Short mmCIF file of C-alpha atoms and ligand atoms in Angstrom, two decimals:
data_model
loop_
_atom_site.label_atom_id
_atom_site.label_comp_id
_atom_site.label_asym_id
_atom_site.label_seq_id
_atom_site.Cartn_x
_atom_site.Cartn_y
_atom_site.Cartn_z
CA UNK A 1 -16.44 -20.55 -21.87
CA UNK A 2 -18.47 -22.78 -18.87
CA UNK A 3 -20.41 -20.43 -16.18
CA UNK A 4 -21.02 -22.58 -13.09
CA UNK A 5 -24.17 -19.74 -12.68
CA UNK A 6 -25.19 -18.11 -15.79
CA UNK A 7 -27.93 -16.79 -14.74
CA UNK A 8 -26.00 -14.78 -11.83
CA UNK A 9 -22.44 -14.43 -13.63
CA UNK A 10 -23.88 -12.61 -16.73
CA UNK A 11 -26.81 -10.60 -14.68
CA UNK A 12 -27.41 -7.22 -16.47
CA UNK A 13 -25.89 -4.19 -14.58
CA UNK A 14 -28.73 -2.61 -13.41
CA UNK A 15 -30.35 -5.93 -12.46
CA UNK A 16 -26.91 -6.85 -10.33
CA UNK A 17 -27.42 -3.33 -9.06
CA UNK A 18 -31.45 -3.56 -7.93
CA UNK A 19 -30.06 -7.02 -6.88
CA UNK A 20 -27.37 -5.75 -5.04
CA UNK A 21 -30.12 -2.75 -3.21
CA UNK A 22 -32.11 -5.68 -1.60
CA UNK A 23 -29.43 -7.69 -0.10
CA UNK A 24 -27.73 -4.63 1.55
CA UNK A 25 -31.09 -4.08 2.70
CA UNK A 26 -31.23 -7.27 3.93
CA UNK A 27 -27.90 -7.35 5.51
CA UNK A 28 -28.20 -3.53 7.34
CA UNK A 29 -31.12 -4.60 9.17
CA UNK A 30 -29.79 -8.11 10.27
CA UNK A 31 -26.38 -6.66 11.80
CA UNK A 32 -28.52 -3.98 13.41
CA UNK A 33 -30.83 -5.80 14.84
CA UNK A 34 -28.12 -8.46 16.15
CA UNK A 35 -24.46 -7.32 16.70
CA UNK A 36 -24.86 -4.44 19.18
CA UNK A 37 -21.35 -3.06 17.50
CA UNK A 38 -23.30 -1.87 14.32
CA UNK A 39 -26.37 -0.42 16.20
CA UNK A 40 -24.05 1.61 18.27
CA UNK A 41 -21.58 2.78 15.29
CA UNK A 42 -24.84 3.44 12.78
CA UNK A 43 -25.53 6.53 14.88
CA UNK A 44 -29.03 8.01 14.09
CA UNK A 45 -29.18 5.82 10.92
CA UNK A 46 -31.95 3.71 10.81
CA UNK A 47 -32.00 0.51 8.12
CA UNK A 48 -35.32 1.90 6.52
CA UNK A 49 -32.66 4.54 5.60
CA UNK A 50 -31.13 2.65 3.13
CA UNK A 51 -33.21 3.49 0.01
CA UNK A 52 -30.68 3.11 -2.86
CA UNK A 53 -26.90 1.80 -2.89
CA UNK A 54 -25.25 4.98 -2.25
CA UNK A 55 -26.61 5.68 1.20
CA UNK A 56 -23.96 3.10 2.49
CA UNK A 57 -21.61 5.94 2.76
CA UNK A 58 -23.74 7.37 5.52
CA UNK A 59 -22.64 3.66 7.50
CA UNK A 60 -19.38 3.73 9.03
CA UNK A 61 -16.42 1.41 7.97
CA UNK A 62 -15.34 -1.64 10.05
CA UNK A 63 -11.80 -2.32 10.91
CA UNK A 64 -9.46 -5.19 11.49
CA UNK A 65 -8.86 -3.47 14.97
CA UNK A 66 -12.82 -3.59 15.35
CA UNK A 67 -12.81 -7.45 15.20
CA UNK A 68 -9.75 -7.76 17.09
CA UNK A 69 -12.47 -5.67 19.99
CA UNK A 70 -15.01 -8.05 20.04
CA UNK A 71 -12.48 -10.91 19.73
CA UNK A 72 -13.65 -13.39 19.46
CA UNK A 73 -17.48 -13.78 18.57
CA UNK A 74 -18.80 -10.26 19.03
CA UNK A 75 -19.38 -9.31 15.29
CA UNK A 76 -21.46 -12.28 14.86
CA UNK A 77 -24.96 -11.69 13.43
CA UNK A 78 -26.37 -15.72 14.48
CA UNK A 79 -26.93 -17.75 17.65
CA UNK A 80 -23.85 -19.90 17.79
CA UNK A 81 -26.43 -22.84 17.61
CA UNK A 82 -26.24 -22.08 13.90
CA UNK A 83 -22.46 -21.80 13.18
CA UNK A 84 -20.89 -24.97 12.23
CA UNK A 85 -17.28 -23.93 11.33
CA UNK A 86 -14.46 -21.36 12.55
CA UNK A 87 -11.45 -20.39 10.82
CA UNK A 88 -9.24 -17.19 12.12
CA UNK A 89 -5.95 -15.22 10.61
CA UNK A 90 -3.42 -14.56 12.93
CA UNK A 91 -2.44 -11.45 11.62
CA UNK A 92 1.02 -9.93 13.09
CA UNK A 93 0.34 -8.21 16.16
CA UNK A 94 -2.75 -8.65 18.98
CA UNK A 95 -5.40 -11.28 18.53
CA UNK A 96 -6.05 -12.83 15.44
CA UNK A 97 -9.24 -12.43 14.10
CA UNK A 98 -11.93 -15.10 13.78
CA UNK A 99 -14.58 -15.53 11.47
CA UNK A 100 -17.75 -18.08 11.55
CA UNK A 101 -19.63 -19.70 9.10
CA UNK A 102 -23.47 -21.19 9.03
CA UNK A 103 -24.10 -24.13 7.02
CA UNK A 104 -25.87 -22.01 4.63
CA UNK A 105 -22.85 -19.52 4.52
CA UNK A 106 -20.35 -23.10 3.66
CA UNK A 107 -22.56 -23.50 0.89
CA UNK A 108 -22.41 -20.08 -0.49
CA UNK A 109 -18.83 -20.40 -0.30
CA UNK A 110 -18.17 -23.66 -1.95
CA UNK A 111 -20.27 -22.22 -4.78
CA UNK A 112 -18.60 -19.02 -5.27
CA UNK A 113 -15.35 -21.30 -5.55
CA UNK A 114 -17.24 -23.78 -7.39
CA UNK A 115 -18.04 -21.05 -10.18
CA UNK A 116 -14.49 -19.54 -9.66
CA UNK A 117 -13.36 -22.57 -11.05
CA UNK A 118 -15.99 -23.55 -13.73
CA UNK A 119 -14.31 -19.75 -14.62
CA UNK A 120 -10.89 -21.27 -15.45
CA UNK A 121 -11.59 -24.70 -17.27
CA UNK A 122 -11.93 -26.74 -14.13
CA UNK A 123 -14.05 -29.25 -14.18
CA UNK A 124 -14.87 -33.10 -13.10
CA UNK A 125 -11.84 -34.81 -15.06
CA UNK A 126 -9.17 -33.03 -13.32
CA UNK A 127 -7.57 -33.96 -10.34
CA UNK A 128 -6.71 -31.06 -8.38
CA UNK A 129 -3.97 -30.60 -5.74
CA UNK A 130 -4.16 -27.74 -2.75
CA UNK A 131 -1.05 -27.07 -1.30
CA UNK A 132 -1.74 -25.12 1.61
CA UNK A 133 -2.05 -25.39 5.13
CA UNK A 134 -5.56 -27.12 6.10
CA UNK A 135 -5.37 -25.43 9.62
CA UNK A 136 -7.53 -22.07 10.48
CA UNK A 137 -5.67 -20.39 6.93
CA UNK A 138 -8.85 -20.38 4.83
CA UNK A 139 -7.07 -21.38 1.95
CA UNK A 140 -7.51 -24.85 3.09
CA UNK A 141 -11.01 -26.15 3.26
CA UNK A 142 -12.46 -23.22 1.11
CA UNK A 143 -10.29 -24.18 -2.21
CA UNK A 144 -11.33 -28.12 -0.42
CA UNK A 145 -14.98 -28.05 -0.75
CA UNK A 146 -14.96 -26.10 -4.27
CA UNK A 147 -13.20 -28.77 -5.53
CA UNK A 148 -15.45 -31.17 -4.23
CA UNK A 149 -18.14 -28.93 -5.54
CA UNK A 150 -17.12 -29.07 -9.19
CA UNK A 151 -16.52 -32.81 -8.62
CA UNK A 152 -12.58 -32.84 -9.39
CA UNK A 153 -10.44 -34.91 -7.30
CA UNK A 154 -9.59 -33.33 -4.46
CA UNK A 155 -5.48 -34.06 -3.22
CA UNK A 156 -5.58 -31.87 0.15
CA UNK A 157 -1.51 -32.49 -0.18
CA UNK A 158 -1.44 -29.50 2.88
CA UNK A 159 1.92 -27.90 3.17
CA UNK A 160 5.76 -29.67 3.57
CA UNK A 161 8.18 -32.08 1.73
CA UNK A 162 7.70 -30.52 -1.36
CA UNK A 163 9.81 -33.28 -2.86
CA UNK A 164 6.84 -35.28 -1.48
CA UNK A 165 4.80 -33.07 -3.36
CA UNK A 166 5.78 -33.35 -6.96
CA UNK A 167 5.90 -37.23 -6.56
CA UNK A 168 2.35 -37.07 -5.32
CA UNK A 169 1.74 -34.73 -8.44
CA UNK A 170 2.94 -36.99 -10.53
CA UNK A 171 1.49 -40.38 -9.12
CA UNK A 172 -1.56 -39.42 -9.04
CA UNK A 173 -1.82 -37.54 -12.81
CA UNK A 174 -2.36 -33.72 -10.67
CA UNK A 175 -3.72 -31.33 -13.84
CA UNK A 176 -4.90 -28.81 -11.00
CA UNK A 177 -2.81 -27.04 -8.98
CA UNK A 178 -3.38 -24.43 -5.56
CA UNK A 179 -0.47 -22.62 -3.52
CA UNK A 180 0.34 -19.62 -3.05
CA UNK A 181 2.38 -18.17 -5.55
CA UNK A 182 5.87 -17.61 -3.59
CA UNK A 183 5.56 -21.32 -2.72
CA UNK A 184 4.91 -22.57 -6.69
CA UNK A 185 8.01 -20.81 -7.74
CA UNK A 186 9.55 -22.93 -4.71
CA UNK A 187 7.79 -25.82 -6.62
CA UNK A 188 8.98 -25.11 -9.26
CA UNK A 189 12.54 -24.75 -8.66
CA UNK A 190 12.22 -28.12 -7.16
CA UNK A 191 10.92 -29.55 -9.94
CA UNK A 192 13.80 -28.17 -11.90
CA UNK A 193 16.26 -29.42 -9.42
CA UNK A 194 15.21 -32.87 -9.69
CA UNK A 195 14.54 -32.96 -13.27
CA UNK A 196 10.72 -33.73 -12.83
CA UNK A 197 9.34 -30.78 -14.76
CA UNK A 198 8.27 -32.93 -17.94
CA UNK A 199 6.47 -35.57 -15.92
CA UNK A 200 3.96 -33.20 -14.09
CA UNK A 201 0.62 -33.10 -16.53
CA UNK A 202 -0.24 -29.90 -14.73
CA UNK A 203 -2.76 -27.57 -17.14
CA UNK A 204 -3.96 -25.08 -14.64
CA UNK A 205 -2.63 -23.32 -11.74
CA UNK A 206 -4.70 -21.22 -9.12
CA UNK A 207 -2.51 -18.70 -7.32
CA UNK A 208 -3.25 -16.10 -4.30
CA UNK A 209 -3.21 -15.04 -0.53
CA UNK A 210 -0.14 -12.88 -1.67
CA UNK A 211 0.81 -10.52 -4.10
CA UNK A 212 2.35 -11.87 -7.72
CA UNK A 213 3.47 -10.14 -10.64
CA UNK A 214 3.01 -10.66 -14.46
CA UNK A 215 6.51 -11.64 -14.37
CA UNK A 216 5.84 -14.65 -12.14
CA UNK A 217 2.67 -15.96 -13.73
CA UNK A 218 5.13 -15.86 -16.96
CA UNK A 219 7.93 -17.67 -15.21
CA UNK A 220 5.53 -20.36 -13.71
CA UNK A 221 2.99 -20.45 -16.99
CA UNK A 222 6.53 -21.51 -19.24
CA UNK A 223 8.11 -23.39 -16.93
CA UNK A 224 4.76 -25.68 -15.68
CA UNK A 225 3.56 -25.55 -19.16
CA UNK A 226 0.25 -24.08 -17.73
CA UNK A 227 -2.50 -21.50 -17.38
CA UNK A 228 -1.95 -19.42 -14.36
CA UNK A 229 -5.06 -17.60 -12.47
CA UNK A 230 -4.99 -14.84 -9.56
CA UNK A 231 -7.34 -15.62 -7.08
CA UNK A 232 -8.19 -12.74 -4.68
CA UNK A 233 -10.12 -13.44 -0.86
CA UNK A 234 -9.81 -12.47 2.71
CA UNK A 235 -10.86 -14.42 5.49
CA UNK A 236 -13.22 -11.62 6.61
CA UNK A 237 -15.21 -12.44 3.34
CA UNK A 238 -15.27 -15.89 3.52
CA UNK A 239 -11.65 -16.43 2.51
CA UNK A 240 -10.38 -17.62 -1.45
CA UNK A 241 -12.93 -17.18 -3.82
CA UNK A 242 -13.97 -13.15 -3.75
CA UNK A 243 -12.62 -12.49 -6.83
CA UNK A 244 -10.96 -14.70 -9.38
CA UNK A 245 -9.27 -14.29 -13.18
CA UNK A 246 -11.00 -15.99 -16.00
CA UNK A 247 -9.48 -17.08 -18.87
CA UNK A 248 -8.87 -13.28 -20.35
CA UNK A 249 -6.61 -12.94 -17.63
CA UNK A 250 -6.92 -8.95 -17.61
CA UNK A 251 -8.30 -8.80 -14.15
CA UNK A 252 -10.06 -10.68 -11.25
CA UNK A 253 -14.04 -10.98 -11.47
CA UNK A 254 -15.11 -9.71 -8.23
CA UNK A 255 -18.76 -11.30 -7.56
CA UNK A 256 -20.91 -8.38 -7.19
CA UNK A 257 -23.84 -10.72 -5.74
CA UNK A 258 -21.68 -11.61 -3.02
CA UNK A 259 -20.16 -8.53 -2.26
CA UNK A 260 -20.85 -4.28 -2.68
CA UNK A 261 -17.26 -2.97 -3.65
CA UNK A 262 -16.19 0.23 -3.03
CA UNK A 263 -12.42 2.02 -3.44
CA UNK A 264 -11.75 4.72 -0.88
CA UNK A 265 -9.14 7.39 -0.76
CA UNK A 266 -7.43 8.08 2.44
CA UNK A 267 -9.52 10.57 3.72
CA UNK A 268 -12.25 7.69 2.82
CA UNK A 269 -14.18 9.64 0.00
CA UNK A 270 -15.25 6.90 -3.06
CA UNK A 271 -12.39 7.52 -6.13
CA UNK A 272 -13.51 6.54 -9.59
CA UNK A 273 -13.25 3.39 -11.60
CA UNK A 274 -9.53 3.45 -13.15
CA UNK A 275 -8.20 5.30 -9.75
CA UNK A 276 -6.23 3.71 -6.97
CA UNK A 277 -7.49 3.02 -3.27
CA UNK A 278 -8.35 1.15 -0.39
CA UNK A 279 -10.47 -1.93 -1.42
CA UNK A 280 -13.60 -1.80 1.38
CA UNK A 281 -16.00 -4.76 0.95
CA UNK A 282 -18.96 -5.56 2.60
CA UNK A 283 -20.62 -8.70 2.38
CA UNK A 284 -24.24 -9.23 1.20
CA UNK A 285 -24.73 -12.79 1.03
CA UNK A 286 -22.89 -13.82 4.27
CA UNK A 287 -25.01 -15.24 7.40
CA UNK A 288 -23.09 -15.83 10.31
CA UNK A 289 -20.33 -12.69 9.93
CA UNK A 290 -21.39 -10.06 7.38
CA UNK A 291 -19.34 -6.98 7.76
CA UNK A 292 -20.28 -3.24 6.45
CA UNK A 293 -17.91 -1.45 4.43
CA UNK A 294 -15.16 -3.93 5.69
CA UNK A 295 -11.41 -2.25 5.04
CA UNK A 296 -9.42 -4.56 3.61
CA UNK A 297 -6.54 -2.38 3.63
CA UNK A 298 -5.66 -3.55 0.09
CA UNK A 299 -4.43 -1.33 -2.44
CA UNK A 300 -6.22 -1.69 -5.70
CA UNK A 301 -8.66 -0.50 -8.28
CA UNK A 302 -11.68 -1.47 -10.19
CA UNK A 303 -12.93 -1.05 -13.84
CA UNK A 304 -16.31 -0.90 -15.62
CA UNK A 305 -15.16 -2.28 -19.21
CA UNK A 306 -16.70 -5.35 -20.51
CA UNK A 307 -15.04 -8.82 -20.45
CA UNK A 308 -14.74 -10.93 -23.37
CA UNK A 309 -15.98 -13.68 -21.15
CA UNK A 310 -18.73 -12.39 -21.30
CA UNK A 311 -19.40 -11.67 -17.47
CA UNK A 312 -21.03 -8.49 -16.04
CA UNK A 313 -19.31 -8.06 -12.62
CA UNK A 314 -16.67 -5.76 -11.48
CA UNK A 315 -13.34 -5.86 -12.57
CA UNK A 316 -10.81 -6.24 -10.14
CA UNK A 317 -7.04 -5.18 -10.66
CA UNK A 318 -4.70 -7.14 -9.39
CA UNK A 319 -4.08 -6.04 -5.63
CA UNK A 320 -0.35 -4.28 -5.67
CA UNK A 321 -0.19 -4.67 -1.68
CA UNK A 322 -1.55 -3.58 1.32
CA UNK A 323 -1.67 -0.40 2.44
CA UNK A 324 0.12 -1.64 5.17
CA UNK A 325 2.77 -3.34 3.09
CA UNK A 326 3.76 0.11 1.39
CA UNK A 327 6.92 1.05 2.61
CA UNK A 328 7.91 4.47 3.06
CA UNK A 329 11.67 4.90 2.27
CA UNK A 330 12.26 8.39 2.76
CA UNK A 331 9.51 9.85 1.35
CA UNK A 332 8.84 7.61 -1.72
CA UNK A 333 6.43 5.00 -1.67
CA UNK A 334 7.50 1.81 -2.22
CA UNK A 335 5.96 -2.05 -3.03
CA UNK A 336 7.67 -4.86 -2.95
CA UNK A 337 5.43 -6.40 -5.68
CA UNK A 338 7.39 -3.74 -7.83
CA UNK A 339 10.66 -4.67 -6.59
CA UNK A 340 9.83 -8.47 -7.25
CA UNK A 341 8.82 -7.02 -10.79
CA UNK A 342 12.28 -5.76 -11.64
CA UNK A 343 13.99 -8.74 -10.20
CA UNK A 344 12.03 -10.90 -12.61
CA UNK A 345 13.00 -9.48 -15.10
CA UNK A 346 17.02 -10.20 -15.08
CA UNK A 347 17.39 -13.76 -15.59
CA UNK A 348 20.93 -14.05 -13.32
CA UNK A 349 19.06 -13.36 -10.39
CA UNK A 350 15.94 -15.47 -9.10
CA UNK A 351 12.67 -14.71 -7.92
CA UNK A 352 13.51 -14.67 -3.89
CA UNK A 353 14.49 -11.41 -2.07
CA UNK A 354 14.43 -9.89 1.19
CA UNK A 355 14.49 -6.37 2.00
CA UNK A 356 15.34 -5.01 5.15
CA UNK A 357 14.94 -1.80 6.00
CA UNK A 358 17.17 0.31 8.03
CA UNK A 359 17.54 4.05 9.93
CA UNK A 360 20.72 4.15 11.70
CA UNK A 361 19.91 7.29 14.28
CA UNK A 362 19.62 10.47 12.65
CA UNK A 363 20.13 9.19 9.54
CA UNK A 364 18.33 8.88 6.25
CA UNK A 365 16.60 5.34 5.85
CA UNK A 366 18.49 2.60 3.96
CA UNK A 367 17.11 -0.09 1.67
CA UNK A 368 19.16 -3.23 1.53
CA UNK A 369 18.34 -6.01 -0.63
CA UNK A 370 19.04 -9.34 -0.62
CA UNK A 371 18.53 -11.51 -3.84
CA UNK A 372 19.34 -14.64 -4.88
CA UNK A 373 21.39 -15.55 -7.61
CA UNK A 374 20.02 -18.03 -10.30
CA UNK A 375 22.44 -21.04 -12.50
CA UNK A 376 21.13 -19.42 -15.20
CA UNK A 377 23.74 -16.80 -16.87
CA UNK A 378 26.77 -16.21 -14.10
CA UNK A 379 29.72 -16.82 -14.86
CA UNK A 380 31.30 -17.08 -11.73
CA UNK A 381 33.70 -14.47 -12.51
CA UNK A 382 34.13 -12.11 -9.39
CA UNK A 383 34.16 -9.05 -11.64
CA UNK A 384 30.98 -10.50 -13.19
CA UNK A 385 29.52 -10.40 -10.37
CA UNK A 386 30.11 -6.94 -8.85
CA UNK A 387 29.06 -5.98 -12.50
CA UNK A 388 25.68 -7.55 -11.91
CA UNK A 389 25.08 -6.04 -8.66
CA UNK A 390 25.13 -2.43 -10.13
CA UNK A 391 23.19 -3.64 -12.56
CA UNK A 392 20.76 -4.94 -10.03
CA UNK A 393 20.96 -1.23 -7.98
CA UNK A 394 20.10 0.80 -11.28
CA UNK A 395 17.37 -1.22 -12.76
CA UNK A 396 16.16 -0.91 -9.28
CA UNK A 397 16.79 2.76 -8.90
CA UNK A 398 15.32 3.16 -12.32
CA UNK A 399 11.72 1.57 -10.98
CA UNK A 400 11.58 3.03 -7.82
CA UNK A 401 13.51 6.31 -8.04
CA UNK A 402 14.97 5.32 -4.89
CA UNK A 403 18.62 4.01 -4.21
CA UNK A 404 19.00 1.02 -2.65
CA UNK A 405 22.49 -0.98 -1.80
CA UNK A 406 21.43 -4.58 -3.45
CA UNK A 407 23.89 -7.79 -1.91
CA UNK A 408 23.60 -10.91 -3.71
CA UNK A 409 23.66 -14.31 -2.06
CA UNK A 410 23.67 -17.84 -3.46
CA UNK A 411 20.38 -20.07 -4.12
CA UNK A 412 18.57 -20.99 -1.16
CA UNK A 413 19.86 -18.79 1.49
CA UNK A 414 16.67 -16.81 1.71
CA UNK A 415 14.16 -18.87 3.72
CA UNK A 416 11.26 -20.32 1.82
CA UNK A 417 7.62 -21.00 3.46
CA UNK A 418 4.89 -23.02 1.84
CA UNK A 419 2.55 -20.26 2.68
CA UNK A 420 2.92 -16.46 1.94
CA UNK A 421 6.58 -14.76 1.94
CA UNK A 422 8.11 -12.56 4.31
CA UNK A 423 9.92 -10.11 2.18
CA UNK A 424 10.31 -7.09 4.43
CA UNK A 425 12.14 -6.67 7.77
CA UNK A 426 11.28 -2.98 8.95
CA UNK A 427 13.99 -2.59 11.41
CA UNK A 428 12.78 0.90 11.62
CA UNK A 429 9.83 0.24 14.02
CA UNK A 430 12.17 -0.42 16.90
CA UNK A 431 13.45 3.11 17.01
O1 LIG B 501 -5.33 -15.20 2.08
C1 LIG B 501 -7.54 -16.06 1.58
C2 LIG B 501 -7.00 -16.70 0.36
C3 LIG B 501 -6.54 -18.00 0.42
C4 LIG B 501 -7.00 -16.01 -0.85
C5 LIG B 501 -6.07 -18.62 -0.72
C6 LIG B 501 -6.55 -16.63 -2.01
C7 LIG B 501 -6.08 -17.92 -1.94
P1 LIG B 501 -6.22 -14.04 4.68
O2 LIG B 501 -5.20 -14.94 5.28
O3 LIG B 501 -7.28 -13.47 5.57
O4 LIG B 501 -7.03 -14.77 3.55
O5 LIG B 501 -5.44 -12.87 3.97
C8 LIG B 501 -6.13 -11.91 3.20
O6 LIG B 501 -4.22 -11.64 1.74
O7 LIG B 501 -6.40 -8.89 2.40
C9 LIG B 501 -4.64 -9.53 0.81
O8 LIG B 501 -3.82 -8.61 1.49
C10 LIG B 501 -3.88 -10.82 0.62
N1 LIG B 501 -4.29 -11.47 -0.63
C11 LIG B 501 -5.16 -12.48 -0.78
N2 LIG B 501 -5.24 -12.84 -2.08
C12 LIG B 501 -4.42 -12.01 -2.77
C13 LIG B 501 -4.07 -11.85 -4.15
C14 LIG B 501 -6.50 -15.32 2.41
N3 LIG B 501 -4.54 -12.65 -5.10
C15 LIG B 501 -5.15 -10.95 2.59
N4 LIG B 501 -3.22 -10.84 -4.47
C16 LIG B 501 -5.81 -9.95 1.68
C17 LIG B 501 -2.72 -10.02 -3.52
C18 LIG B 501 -3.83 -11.12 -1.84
N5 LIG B 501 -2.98 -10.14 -2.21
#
């Protein structure tokens, strides 16, 4: 397998680790010295009181809410003399958040995606297609200039027309492929539709932004007649490119150069490798923005096993949700990566849902689920059909030990977007 940086990608642990000791060093004393919001919140800890990795527990975490308070260039660490780019996720309520980039920190980027690629089989002979929106969305120029990096063709298609799309896929010989993952199964079924599916010469796909299950990378892997990566990344950390799949697909390699992982509990105490938490990042390399202990508020957890690759850095597992994502239906925790999971998994029905949630006053909450039906296996029989929505409502109740009243609705009444789904209304917020 290629390695874009060999010499960084298969570091020994404990030289990642002394590695990892100087740049936190490094990065401590630059956002106290320059972004009066980590002086203040460090308290009486001074940067010369960082002496091995651990101490960052005695640092506080940073917040989404925190950024959205010195919206918008607060948190930066530079003179804006030396940023040269802004991108910024709108987020659902309040501000949006903005990050800010040096020329250096554009580099360091491009070359994380650069070897994120490398990781997968990329290289210069492919011609590589990004499918998102080129606006402030990260996803955008930071897949853009990796592409560029590796020296693929870049196609910065953007979003819309997806009919548009697979022509331009198949005019101009695409082999590379990056959407989000919602929006290649909309691809897909496109594709399908128009009977274009054999004339693609797609080999790899790069998905993220959102949460996918196995059952989608399967559906798009046969169907595409490709390879099919996770890519993990959050505008706060640059954006794509954090952590990435390689060609074991059994995890995401999160770059432990770039970034010092930890996985927090809710009262915030570290759990162990193999345990589920909150994903909280902080960045070591980054120039313009770096953020301590940054809460993603993604739910997730790492391992310490070796990869067959052959590279030494963290394991990620693929992110289940956010924490903020998990729905509570009365009592029971609930993701809808696991309902999308069980819905993939009966070929009559399709890969697009909705689920709105409900709590008519003073009564228990209802889950009500809207899914699509697929050509593939109905009948058209009414009968058929009721029989198939039970079916739907136990495999369903099986999963998430939780009933929920399932209504199914034909192809293409669900709204699709080109960037990430919305799956859940949460009617329950306006009470
Ligand atoms: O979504 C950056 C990105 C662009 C990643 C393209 C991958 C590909 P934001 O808009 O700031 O940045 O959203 C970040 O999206 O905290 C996760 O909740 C979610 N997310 C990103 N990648 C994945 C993934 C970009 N592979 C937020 N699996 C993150 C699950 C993901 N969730």
């Amino acid at each position: 397998m290629k390695y874009w940086q060999p010499k960084y990608e298969k570091m020994h642990r404990s030289d990642i680790r002394a590695l990892q000791l100087k740049r936190l060093k490094n990065v401590v004393k630059n956002v106290y010295d320059h972004v009066p919001f980590y002086r203040q919140g460090f308290g009486n800890v001074r940067p010369q009181d960082i002496t091995d990795l651990e101490d960052i527990a005695r640092l506080p975490t940073t917040k989404k809410t925190d950024l959205r308070e010195n919206y918008p260039f607060g948190m930066f660490a530079t003179s804006m003399r030396d940023v040269v780019r802004l991108h910024a996720s709108s987020g659902t309520s309040g501000k949006s958040t903005v990050v800010g980039y040096t020329a250096g920190d554009i580099g360091t980027w491009s070359d994380l995606m650069a070897r994120n690629f490398t990781m997968v089989g990329l290289g210069p002979d492919d011609v590589f297609q990004n499918a998102v929106n080129y606006g402030l969305f990260t996803g955008g120029l930071g897949i853009h200039f990796g592409i560029e990096r590796i020296g693929a063709i870049a196609v910065p298609s953007g979003t819309g027309n997806t009919k548009h799309q697979l022509e331009m896929m198949i005019d101009f010989g695409v082999t590379a492929l990056h959407c989000t993952p919602s929006y290649a199964l909309y691809l897909t079924e496109t594709a399908r539709e128009h009977d274009l599916v054999d004339l693609l010469s797609l080999r790899i796909g790069c998905f993220g932004a959102e949460p996918w299950s196995a059952n989608t990378r399967r559906e798009l892997e046969e169907t595409l007649g490709i390879n099919a990566y996770d890519s993990y990344g959050l505008s706060e950390m640059f954006g794509p490119g954090v952590a990435f799949e390689c060609q074991e697909k059994d995890g995401l390699h999160i770059w432990d150069d770039h970034f010092l992982v930890e996985v927090l509990d809710r009262d915030g105490e570290v759990v162990a490798p193999g345990e589920r938490g909150e994903l909280v990042l902080t960045s070591l390399t980054k120039e313009a923005m770096p953020l301590i202990r940054y809460r993603t508020g993604d739910i997730t957890m790492i391992r310490e096993d070796e990869c067959p690759c052959g590279r030494t850095h963290t394991i990620l597992e693929k992110v289940v949700g956010r924490a903020d994502d998990m729905l509570i239906v009365r009592g029971i925790n609930v993701f809808p990566s696991q309902i999308e999971g069980v819905l993939m998994n009966i070929p009559e029905v399709g890969d697009q849902f909705q689920v709105v949630i409900d709590r008519k006053r003073h009564k228990l909450d209802e889950m009500h689920i809207r899914v699509e039906l697929t050509d593939r296996g109905f009948t058209g029989e009414l009968k058929d059909l009721e029989n198939l929505r039970c079916n739907v409502e136990e495999k369903l109740r099986t999963v998430l030990n939780l009933r929920t009243v399932v209504e199914l609705v034909e192809r293409g009444t669900i709204p699709r977007t080109a960037g990430k789904a919305r799956r859940i209304i949460d009617l329950r917020k306006e009470w």
